[in-house]
Coordinates of C-alpha atoms in Angstrom, one line a residue:
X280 CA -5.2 -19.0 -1.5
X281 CA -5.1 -20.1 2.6
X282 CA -5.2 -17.0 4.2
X283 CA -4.8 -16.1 8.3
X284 CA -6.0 -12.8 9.0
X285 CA -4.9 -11.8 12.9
X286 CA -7.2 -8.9 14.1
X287 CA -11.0 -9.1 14.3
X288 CA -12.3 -5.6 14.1
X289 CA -13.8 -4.1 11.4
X290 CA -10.8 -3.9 9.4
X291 CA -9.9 -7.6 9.8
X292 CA -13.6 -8.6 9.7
X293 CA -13.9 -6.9 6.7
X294 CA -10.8 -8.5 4.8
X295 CA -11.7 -12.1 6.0
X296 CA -15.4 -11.4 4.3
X297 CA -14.3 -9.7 1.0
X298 CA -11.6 -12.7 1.2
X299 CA -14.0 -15.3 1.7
X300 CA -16.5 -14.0 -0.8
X301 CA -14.1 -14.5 -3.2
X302 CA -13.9 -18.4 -2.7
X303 CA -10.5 -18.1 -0.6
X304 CA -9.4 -20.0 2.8
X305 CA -9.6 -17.7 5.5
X306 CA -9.0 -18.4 9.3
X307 CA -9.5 -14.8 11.2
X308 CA -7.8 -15.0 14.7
X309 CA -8.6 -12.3 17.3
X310 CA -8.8 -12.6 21.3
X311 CA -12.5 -11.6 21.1
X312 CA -15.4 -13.8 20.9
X313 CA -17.5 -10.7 20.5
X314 CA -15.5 -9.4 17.5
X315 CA -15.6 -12.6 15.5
X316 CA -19.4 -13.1 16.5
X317 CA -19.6 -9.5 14.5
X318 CA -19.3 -11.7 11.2
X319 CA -21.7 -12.0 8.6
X320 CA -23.9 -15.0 9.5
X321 CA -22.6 -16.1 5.7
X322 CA -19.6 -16.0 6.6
X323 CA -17.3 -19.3 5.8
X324 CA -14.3 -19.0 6.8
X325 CA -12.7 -20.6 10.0
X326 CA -12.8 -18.6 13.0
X327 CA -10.3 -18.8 16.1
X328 CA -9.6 -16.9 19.5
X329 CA -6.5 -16.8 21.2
X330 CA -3.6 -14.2 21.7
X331 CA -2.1 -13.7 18.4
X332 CA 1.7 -13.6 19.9
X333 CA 1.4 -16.9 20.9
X334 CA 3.0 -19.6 18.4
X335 CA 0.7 -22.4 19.8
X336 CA -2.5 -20.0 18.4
X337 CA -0.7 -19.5 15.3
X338 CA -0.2 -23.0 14.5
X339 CA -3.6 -24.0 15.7
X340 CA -4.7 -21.3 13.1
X341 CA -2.7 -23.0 10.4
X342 CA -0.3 -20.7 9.6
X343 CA 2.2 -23.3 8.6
X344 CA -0.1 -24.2 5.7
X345 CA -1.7 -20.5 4.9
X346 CA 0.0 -18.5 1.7
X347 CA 0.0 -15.0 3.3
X348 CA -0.7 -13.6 6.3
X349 CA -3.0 -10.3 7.4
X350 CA -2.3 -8.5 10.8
X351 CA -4.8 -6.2 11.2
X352 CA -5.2 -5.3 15.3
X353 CA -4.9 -1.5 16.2
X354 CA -1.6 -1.6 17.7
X355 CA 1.1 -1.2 15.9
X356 CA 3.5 -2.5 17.8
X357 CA 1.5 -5.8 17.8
X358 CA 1.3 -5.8 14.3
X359 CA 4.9 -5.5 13.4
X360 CA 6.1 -7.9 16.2
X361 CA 3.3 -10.4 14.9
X362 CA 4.3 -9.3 11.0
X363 CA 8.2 -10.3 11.4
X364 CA 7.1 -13.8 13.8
X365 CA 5.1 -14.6 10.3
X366 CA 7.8 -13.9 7.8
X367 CA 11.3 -14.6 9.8
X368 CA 10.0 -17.4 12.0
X369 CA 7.1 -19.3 9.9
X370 CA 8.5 -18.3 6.6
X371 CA 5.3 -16.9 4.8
X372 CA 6.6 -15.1 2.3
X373 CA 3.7 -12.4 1.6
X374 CA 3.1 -10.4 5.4
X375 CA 0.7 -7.1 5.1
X376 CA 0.5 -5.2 8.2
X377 CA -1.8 -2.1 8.9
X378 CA 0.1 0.7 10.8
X379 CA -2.2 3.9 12.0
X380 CA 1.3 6.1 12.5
X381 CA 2.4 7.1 8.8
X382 CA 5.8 7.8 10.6
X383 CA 6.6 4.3 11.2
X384 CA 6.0 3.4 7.7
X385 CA 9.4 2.6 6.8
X386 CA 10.2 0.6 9.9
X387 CA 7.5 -2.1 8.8
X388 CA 8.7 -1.6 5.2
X389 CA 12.8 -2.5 6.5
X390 CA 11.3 -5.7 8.1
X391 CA 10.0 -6.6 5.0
X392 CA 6.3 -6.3 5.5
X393 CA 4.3 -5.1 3.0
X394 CA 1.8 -1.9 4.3
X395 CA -1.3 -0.5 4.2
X396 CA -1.6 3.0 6.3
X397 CA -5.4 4.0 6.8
X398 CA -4.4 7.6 8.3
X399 CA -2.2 8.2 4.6
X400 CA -5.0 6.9 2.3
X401 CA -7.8 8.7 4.0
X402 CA -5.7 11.7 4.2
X403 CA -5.2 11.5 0.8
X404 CA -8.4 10.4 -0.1
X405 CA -10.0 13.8 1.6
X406 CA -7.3 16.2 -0.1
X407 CA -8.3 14.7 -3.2
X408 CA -12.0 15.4 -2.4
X409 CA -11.5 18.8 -1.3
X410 CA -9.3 20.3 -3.7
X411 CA -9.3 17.9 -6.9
X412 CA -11.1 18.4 -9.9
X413 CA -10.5 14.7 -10.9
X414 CA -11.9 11.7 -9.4
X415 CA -10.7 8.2 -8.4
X416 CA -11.4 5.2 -10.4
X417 CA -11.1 1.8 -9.5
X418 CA -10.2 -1.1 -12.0
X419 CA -10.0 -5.2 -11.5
X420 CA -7.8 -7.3 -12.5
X421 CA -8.6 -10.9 -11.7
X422 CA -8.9 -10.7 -7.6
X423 CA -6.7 -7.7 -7.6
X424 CA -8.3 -3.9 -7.2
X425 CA -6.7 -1.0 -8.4
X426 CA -7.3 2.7 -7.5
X427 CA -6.2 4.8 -9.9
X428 CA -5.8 8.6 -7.9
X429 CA -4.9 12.0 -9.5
X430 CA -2.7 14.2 -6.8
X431 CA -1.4 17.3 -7.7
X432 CA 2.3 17.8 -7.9
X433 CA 4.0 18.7 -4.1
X434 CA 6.0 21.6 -4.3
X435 CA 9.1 19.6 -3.6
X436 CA 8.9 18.2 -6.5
X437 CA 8.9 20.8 -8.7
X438 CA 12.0 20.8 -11.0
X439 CA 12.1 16.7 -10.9
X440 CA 11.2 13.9 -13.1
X441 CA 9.1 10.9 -12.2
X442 CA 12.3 8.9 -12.2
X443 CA 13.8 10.5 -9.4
X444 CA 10.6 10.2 -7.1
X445 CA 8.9 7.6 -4.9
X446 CA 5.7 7.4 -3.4
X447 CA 5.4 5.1 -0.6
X448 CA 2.8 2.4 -1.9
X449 CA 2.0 3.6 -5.2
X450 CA 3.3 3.7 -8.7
X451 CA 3.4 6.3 -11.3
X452 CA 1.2 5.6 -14.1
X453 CA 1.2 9.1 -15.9
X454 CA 0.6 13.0 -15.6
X455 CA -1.3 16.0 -16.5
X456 CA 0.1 18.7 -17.5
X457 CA -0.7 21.7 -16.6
X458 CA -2.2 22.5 -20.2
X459 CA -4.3 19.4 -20.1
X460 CA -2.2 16.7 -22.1
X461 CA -1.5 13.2 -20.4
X462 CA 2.2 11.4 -20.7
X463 CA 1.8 7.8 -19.7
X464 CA 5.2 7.5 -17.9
X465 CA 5.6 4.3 -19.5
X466 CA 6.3 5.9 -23.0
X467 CA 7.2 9.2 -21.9
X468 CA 10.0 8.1 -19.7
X469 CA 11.3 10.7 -17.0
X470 CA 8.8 13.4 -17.1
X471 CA 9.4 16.8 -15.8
X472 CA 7.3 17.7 -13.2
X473 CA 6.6 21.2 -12.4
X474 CA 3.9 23.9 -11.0
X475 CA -0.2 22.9 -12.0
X476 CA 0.9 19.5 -13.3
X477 CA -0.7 16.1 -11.6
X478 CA 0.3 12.6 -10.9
X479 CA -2.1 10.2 -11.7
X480 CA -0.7 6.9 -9.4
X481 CA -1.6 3.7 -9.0
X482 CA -2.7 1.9 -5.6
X483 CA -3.6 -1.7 -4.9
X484 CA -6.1 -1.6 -2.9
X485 CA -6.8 -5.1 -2.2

């Protein structure tokens, strides 16, 4: 795959290396010199500077020609406007966008952009840390990683099925009762979900 990564700190470096590593076209744009001189010395990709709301940049980048696009940058605001230029005006038709404020979520969902929150995962990852006798494993498939999490039931969703609840950027994939037995969801159907049980989800991860 082409890709064009916009943001050059160590979230975007760090893409555009794993990215590259795995034999992919990557072009990481940020308005830095000093951030894309951070990048591995092995690093193959192309690099470019320029403001990343400029449509000049973004063709010089190649984004006509890239298969998804990566904004990366701090700012939210930047990354959503940057996002929606990428999918409404330049047509790419996979857009992920980081977003640090787990409250806009939904706004960079409605445009269409696909999300990764830091502030949620790390959150979550910590809770689970704390307070979880199970740990997180990690599967992959092809270029694709998968965490698999376990997170205790919320109380408000005690009394409900997995049918009837989402969880913003993750998938079901089973539970643990409270007396120890696992129901894969995908045989069990709509499980009830009630006090001590678990949700074991699925993330992609990269």
């Amino acid at each position: 795959m082409n890709v064009l990564i916009i943001g050059g700190g160590l979230l975007g470096r760090e893409t555009a290396q794993r990215l590259d590593r795995l034999g992919h076209g990557v072009v990481l744009v940020d308005e830095s010199m000093e951030n894309l001189a951070l990048l591995d010395p092995d690093f193959g990709g192309v690099t470019y500077a320029g403001f990343p709301m400029d449509l000049n940049v973004l063709r010089q980048a190649g984004i006509e020609s890239c298969d998804a696009v990566a904004v990366t940058t701090a700012d939210d605001n930047l990354n959503i406007a940057v996002g929606q230029i990428a999918k409404k005006y330049f047509k790419v038709e996979r857009v992920a966008a980081r977003i640090s404020d787990p409250a806009r979520e939904d706004i960079f969902e409605s445009a269409g952009l696909r999300t990764v929150c830091p502030t949620n995962m790390a959150g979550e990852k910590l809770v689970s840390d704390l307070v979880s006798p199970w740990q997180s494993r990690q599967v992959t498939f092809g270029v694709a990683t998968v965490a698999l999490e376990v997170q205790e039931v919320e109380r408000r969703f005690f009394g409900r099925t997995t049918g009837d609840i989402e969880l913003p950027g993750c998938g079901i994939f089973g539970v643990v009762k409270g007396d120890g037995r696992f129901l894969l969801k995908e045989t069990a159907g709509h499980i009830p979900l009630s006090e001590g049980d678990a949700l074991v989800v699925s993330r992609r991860i990269d």
